[in-house]
XYZ file of C-alpha atoms in Angstrom:
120
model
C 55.169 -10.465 -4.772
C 58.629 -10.377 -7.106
C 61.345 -7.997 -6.996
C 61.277 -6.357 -10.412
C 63.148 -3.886 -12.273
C 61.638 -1.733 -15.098
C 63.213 -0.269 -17.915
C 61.466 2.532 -19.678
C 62.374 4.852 -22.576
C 60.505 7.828 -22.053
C 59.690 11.107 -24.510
C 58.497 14.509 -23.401
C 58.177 17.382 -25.598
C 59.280 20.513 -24.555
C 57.845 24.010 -25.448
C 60.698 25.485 -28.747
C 62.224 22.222 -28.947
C 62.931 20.964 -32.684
C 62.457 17.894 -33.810
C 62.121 15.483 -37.105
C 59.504 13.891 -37.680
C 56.849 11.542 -40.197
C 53.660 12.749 -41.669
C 51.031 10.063 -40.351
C 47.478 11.762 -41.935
C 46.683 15.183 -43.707
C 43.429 16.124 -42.446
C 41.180 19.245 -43.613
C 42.769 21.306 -40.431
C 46.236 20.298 -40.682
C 49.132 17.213 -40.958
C 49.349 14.538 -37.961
C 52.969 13.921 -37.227
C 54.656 10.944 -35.362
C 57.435 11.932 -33.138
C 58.229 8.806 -31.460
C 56.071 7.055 -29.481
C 53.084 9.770 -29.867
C 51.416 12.442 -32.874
C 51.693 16.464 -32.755
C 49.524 18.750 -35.166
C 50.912 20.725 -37.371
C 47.769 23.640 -38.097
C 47.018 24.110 -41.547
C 48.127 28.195 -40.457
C 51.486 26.813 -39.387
C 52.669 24.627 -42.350
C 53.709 27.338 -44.373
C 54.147 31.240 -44.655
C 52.050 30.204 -48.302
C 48.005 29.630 -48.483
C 47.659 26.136 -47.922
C 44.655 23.969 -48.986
C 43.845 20.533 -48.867
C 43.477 18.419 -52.184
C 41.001 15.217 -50.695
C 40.853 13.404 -53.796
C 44.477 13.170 -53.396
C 45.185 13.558 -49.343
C 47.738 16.339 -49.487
C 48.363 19.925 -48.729
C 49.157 21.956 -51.502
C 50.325 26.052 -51.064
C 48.779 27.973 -53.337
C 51.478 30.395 -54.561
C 54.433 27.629 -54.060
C 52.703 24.782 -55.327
C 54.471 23.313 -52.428
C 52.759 19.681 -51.244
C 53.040 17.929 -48.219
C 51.459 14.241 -48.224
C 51.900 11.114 -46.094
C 55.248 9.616 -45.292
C 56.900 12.829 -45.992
C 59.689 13.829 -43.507
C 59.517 17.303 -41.820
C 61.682 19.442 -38.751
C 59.222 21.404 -36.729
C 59.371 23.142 -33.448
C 57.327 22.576 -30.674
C 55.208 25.362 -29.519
C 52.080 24.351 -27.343
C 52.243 20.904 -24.971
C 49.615 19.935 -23.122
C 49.770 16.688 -21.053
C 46.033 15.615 -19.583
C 47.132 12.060 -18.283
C 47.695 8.994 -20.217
C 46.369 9.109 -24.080
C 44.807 12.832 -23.948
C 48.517 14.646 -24.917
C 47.749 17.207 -27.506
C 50.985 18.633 -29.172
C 51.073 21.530 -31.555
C 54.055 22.201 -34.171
C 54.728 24.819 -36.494
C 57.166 24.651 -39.733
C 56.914 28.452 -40.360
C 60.455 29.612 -39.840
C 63.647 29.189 -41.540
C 65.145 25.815 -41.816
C 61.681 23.995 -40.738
C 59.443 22.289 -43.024
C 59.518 19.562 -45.233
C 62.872 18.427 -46.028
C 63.188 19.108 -49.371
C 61.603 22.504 -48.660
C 64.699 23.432 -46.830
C 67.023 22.049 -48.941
C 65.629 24.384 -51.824
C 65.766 27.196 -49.349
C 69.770 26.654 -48.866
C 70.052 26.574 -52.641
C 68.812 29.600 -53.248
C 70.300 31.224 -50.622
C 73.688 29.913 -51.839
C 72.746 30.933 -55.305
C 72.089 34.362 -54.324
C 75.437 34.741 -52.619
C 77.220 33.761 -55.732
């Protein structure tokens, strides 16, 4: 036996919490996102406030009215609203983007511009 110490950076989501994260895979139900050291779904029903579908041939999401598209690599805020924690590897974590100032990055920063715009 050895005395040891450990070290260990650890993440837990917590139910409303926001956070920034990557787009990792666009599947038919939704976007995979990384947030840290683990992924959290974002539903196809909680991407958008638009009709979202997927476009295979091309692996993004596309809203119907918006034309909006969300693809791999993007960058997106998000809240946390389910966690579920089954032991080690079965943590399912479900996001939504579907209030103001969540979404895809860009998204919001045409959202500020046209609320400035409107102001003016």
């Amino acid at each position: 036996y050895h005395k040891t110490e450990f070290s260990a950076l650890v993440y837990l989501p917590v139910v409303g919490e926001l956070v920034e994260a990557e787009v990792v895979e666009i599947v038919d139900f939704g976007a995979f996102v990384r947030l840290g050291p683990m992924d959290g779904l974002v539903h196809i029903s909680q991407v958008t406030d638009d009709y979202i579908v997927r476009d295979r041939k091309q692996g993004i999401l596309v809203g119907k009215e918006t034309k909006r598209i969300l693809r791999e690599g993007d960058k997106v805020r998000a809240r946390v609203v389910t966690v579920s924690m089954k032991g080690s590897g079965t943590s399912k974590i479900g996001l939504s983007m579907r209030q103001p100032g969540l979404g895809k990055f860009e998204w919001i920063e045409e959202e500020k511009k046209g609320e400035e715009g409107s102001k003016g």
